[in-house]
Short mmCIF file of C-alpha atoms and ligand atoms in Angstrom, two decimals:
data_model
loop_
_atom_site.label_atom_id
_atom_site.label_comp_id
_atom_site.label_asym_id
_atom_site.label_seq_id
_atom_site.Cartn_x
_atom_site.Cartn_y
_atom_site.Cartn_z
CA UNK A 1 63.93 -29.09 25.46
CA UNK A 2 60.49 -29.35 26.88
CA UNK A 3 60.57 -25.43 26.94
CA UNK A 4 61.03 -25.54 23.57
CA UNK A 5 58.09 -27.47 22.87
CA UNK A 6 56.18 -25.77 24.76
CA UNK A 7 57.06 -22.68 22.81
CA UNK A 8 56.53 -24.25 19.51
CA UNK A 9 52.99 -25.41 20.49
CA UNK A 10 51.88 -22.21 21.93
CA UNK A 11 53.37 -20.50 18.75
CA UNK A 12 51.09 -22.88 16.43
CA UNK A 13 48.23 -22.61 18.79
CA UNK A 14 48.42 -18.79 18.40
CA UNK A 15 48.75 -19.23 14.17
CA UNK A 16 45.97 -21.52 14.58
CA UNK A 17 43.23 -19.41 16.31
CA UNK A 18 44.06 -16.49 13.98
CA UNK A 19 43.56 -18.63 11.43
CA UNK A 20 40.15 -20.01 12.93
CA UNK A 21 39.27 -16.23 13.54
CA UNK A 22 39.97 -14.81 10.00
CA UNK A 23 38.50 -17.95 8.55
CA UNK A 24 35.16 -17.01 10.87
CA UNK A 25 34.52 -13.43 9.24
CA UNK A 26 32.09 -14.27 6.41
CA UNK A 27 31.52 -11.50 3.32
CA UNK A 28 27.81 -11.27 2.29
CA UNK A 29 27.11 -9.54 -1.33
CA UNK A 30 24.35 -7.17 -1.10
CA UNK A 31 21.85 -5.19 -3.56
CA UNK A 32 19.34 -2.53 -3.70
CA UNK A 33 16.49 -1.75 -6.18
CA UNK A 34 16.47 1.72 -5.93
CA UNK A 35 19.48 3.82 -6.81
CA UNK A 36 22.50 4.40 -4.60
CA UNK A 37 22.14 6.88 -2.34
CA UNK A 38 18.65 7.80 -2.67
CA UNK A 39 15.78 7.76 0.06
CA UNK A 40 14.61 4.33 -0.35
CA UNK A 41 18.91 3.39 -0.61
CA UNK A 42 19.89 4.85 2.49
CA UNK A 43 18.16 3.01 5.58
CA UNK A 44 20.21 -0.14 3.77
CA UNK A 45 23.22 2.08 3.32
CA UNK A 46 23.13 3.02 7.37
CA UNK A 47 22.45 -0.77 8.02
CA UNK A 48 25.49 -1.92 5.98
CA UNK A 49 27.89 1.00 7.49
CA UNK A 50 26.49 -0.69 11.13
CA UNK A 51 26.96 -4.14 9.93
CA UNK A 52 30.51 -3.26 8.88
CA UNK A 53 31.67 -1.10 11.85
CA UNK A 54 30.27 -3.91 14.53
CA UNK A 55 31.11 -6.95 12.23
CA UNK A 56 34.25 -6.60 11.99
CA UNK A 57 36.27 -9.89 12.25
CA UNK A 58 32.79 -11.40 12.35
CA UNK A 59 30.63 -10.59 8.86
CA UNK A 60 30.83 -7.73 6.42
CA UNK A 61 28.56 -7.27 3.63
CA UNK A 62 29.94 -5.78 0.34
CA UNK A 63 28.05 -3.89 -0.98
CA UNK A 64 27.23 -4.43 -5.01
CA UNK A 65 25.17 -0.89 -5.70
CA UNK A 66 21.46 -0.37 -6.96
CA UNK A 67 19.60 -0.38 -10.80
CA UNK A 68 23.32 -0.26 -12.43
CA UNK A 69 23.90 -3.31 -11.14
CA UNK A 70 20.49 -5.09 -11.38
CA UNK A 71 17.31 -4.35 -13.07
CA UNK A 72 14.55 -3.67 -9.95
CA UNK A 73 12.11 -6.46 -11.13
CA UNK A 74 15.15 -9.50 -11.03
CA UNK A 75 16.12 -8.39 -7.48
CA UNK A 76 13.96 -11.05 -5.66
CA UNK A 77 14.91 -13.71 -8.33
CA UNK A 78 18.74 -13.24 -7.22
CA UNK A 79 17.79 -13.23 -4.22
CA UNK A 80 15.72 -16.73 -4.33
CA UNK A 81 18.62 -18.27 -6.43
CA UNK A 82 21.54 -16.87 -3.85
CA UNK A 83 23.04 -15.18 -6.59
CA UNK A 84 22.66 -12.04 -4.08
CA UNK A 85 22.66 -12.76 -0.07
CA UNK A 86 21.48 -9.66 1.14
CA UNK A 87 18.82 -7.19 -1.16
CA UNK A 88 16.72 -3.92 -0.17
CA UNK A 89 13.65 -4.17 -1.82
CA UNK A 90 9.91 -3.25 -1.74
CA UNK A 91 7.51 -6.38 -2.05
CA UNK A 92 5.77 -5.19 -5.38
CA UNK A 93 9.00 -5.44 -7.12
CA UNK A 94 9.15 -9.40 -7.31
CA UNK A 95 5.32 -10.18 -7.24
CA UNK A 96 6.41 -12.66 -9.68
CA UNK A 97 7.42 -14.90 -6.86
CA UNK A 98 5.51 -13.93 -4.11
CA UNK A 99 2.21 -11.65 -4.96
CA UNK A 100 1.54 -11.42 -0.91
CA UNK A 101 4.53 -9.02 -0.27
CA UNK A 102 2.93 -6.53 -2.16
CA UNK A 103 -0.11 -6.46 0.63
CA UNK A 104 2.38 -4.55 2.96
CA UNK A 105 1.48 -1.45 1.26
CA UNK A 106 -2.03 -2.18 3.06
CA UNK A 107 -0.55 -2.01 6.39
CA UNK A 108 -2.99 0.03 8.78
CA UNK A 109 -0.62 -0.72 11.87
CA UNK A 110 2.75 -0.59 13.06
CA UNK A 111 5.81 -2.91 12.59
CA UNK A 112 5.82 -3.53 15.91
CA UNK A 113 2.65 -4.80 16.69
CA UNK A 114 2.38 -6.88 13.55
CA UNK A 115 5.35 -8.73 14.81
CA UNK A 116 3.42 -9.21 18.01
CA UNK A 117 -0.02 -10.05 16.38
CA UNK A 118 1.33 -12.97 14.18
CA UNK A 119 0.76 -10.93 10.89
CA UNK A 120 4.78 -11.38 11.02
CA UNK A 121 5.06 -15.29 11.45
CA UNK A 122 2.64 -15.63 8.82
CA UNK A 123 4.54 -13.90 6.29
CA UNK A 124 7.70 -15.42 7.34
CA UNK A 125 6.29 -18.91 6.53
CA UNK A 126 5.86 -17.29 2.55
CA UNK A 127 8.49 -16.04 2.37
CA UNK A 128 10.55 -19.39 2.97
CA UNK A 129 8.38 -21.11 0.96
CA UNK A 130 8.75 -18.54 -2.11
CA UNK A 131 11.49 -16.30 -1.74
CA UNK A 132 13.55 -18.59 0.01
CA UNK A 133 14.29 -15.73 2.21
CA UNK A 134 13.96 -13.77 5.48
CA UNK A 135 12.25 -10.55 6.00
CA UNK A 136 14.97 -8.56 8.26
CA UNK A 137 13.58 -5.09 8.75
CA UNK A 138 11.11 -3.11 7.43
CA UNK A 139 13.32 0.20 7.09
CA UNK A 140 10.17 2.23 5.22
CA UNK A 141 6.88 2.88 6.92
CA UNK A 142 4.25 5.46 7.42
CA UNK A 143 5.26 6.60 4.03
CA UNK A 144 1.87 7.37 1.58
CA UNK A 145 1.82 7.13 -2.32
CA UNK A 146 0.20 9.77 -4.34
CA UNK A 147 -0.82 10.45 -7.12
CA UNK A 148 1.55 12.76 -9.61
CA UNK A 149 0.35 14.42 -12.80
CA UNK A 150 1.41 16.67 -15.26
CA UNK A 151 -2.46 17.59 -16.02
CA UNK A 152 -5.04 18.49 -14.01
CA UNK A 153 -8.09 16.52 -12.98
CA UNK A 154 -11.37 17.84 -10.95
CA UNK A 155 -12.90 15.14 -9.63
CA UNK A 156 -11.25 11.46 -8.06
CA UNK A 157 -11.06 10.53 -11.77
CA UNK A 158 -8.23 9.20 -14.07
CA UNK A 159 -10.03 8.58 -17.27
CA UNK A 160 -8.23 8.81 -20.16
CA UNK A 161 -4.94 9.37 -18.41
CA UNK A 162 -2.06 7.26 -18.66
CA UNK A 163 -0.14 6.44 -15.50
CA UNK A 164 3.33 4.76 -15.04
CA UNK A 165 2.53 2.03 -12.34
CA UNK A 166 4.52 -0.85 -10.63
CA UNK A 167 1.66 -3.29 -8.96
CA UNK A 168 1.45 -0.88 -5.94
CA UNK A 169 -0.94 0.90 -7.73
CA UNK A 170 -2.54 -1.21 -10.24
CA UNK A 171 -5.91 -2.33 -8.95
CA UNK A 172 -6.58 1.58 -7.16
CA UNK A 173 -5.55 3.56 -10.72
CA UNK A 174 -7.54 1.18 -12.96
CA UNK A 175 -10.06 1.66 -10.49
CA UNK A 176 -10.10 5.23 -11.18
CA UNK A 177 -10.50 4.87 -14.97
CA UNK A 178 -6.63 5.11 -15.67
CA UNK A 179 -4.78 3.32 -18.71
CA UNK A 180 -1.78 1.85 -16.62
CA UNK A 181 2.02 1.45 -17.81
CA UNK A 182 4.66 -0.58 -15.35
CA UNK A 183 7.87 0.55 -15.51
CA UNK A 184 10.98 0.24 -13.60
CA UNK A 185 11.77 4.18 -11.60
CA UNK A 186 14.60 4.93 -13.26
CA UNK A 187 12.56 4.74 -16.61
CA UNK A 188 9.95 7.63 -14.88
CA UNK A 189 12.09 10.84 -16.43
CA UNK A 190 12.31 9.78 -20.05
CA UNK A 191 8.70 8.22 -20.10
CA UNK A 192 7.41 12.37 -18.52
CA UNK A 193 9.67 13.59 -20.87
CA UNK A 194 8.57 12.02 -23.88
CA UNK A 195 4.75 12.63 -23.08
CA UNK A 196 4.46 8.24 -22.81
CA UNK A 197 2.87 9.44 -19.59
CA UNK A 198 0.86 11.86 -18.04
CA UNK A 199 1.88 10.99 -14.42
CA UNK A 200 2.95 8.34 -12.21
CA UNK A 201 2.76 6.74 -8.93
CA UNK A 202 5.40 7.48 -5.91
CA UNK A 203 5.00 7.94 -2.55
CA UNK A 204 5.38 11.26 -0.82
CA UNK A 205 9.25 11.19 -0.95
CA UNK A 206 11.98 10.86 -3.41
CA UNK A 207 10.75 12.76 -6.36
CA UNK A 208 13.43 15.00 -6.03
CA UNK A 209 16.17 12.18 -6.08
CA UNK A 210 15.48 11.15 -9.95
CA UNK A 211 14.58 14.86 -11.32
CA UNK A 212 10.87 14.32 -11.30
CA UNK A 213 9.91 17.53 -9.92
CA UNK A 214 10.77 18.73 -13.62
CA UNK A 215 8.15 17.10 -14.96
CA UNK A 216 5.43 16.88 -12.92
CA UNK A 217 2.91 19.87 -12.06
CA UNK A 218 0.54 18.53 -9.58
CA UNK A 219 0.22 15.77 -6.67
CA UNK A 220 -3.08 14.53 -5.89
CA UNK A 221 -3.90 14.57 -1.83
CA UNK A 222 -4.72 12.53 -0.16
CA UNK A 223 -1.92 10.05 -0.10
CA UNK A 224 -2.82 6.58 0.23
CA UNK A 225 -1.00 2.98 1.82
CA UNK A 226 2.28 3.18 3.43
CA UNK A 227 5.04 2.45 1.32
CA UNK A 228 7.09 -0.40 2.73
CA UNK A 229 11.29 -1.07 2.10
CA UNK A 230 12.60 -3.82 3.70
CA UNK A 231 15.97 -5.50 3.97
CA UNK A 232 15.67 -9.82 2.59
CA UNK A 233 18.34 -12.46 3.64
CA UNK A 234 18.08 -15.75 1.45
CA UNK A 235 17.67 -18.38 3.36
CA UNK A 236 20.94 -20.78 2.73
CA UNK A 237 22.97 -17.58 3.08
CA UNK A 238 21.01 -17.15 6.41
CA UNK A 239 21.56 -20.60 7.92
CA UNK A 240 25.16 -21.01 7.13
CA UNK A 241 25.92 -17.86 9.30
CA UNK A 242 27.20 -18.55 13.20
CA UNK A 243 25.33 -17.31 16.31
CA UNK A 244 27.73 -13.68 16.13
CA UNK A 245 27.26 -13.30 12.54
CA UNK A 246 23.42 -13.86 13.26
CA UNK A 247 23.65 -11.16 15.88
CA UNK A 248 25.07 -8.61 14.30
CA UNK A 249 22.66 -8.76 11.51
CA UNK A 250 19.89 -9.13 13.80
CA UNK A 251 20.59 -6.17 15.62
CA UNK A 252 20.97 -4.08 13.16
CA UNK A 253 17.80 -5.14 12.12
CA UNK A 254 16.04 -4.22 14.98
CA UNK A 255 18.08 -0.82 14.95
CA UNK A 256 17.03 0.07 11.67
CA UNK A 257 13.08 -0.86 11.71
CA UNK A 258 13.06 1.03 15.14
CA UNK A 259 13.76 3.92 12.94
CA UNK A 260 11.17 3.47 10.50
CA UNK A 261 8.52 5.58 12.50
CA UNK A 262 10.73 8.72 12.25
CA UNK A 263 10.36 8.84 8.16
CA UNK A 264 7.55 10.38 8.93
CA UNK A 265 9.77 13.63 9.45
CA UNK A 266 11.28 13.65 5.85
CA UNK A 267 7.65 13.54 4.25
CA UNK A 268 7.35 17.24 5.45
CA UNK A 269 10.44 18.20 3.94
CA UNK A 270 9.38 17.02 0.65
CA UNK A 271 6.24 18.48 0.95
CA UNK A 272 7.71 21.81 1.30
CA UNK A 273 10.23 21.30 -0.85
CA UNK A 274 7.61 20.45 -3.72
CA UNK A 275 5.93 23.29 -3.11
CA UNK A 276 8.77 25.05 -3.06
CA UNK A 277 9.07 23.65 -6.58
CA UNK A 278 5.74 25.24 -8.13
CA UNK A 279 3.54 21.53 -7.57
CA UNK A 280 0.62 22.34 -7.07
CA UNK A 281 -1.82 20.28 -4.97
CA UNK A 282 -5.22 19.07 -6.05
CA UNK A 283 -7.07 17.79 -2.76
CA UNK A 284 -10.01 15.92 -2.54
CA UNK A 285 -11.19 16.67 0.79
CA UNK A 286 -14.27 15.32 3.12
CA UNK A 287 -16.56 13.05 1.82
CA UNK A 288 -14.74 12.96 -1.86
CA UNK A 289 -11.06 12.33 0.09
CA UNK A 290 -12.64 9.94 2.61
CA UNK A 291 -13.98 7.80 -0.54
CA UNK A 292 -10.91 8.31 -2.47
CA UNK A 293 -8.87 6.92 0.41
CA UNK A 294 -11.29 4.23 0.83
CA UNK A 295 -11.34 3.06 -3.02
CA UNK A 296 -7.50 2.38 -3.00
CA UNK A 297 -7.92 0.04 0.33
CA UNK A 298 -10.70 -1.63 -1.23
CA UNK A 299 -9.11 -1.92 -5.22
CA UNK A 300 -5.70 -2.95 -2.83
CA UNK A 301 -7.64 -5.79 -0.91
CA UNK A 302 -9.54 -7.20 -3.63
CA UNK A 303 -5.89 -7.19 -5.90
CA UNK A 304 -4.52 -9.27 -3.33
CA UNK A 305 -7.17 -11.68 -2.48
CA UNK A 306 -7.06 -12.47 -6.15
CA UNK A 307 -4.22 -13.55 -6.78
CA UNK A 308 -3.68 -15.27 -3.26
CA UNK A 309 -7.60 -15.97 -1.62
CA UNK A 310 -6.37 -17.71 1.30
CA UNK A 311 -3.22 -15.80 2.32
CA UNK A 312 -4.69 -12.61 0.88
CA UNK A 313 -7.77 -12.66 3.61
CA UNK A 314 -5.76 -13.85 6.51
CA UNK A 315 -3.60 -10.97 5.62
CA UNK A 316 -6.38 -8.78 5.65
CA UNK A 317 -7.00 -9.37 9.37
CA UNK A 318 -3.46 -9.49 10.76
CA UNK A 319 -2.66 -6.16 8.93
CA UNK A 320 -5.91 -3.37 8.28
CA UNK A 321 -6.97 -1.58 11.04
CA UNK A 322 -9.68 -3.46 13.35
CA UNK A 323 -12.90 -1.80 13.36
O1 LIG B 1 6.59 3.29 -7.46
C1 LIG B 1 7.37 2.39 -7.23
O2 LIG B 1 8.36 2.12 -7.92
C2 LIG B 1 7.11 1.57 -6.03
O3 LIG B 1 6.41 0.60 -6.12
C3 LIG B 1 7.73 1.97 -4.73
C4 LIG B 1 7.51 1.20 -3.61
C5 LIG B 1 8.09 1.58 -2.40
C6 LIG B 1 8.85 2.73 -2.32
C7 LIG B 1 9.06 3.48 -3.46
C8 LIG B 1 8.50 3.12 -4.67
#
């Protein structure tokens, strides 16, 4: 008899743990605002095929898809509102909420040491307050924007052009003389193919992904910024997770913005590969280059510390290059 107790409790002691264990793994729904598979896609993709393979048991994240799923510019709003958990964005996609993010195109330093500097903490504090989220990893880095055109210019002049923008390059374009148009990327083709534009804003890789390299004839050098992709957690989603769940998205984290350095190495296969392509390159160099590069800081600064004063100048310090 008491053997047989014994038997029965260790049976429902075994159901129960399982139970505790498969009640334990947790299922996070995540996003992207570029589309699946592309370059700006795939550091997330890598991070949830990591997440998955160590989480097992623990956390998984299912993964929803890209623009299909979710217009680019309502990606931070889910994210605020929980309606998504996890999203890979780039901060001038929900400006709406949170015009700051965008200043991490200004970055003049690494990842690394503006964790270490407080340039981090600062920006973790805003994005609480209004994103309701948690910067994770920046995934994209040393990664300029240039300017694309389908018509030639001479000088570091945009005059009578009309550019497709997003507000990475607002301020530096209008700068330059440009009429500016924002649109979403997977609205670049059809707006170069109906003549609505006569060039666009991108940074040194990807152009291939979307079929650009049909339309567009020349790239302006220098590049300018550094493009920045990062992986958001909202907040609630964030808190409700265990210490294991936390540490397997943590590490990942730190995994995948380790990495970020090496995308370096897939700008020079896109630049051969677009000249491969027949675009040509129109480079302002010395002086000319030196002041081009030095407008699109300056236009970028003065963006930001418009809409945001205070942030927008502490920002300044934590994140250009000291002199
Ligand atoms: O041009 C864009 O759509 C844009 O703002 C961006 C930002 C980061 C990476 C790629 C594109």
């Amino acid at each position: 008899m008491h053997n047989r107790v014994l038997i029965v409790l260790a049976a429902s002691l075994a159901s129960a743990s399982t139970h505790i264990a498969s009640a334990q793994e947790i299922t996070l729904k995540g996003i992207t605002s570029f589309a699946e598979k592309t370059f700006y896609s795939r550091g997330f993709e890598r991070f949830i095929e990591k997440v998955n393979a160590d989480g097992k048991g623990v956390i998984q994240i299912n993964y929803i898809g890209g623009p299909k799923a979710m217009p680019p510019f309502e990606v931070g709003n889910a994210l605020k509102g929980g309606v998504v958990d996890i999203a890979n964005v780039t901060g001038a996609f929900y400006t709406n909420l949170m015009p700051e993010a965008d200043a991490w195109k200004l970055t003049e330093r690494p990842m690394s040491e503006i964790r270490s500097n407080g340039g981090y903490a600062y920006m973790a504090k805003l994005y609480e307050q209004k994103l309701n989220g948690i910067l994770l990893a920046r995934h994209v880095d040393n990664n300029p924007f240039h300017v694309y055109l389908t018509k030639p210019i001479s000088k570091p002049d945009l005059t009578g052009l009309k550019l497709r923008i997003t507000p990475v390059y607002r301020d530096f374009f209008q700068a330059l003389g440009a009429t500016v148009v924002q649109t979403a990327p997977g609205e670049v083709y059809t707006a170069l193919e109906r003549g609505v534009v006569d060039g666009y804003g991108w940074p040194i890789t990807g152009i291939f992904d979307l079929g650009w390299h049909e339309k567009t004839k020349y790239r302006v050098d220098p590049g300018f910024y550094s493009a920045e992709v990062s992986i958001l957690i909202n907040k609630a989603s964030w808190d409700k997770l265990q210490a294991a769940q936390k540490k397997v998205i943590t590490d990942a984290a730190a995994w995948l913005e380790a990495q970020a350095a090496e995308t370096a190495r897939e700008n020079e296969a896109d630049i051969a590969k677009q000249k491969a392509a027949g675009i040509q390159v129109i480079e302002f160099k010395g002086a000319e280059g030196t002041a081009y590069r030095s407008k699109a800081y300056e236009a970028g600064w003065a963006g930001i510390i418009k809409q945001s004063p205070e942030h927008g100048a502490k920002l300044k310090e934590f994140f250009a290059r000291s002199l």
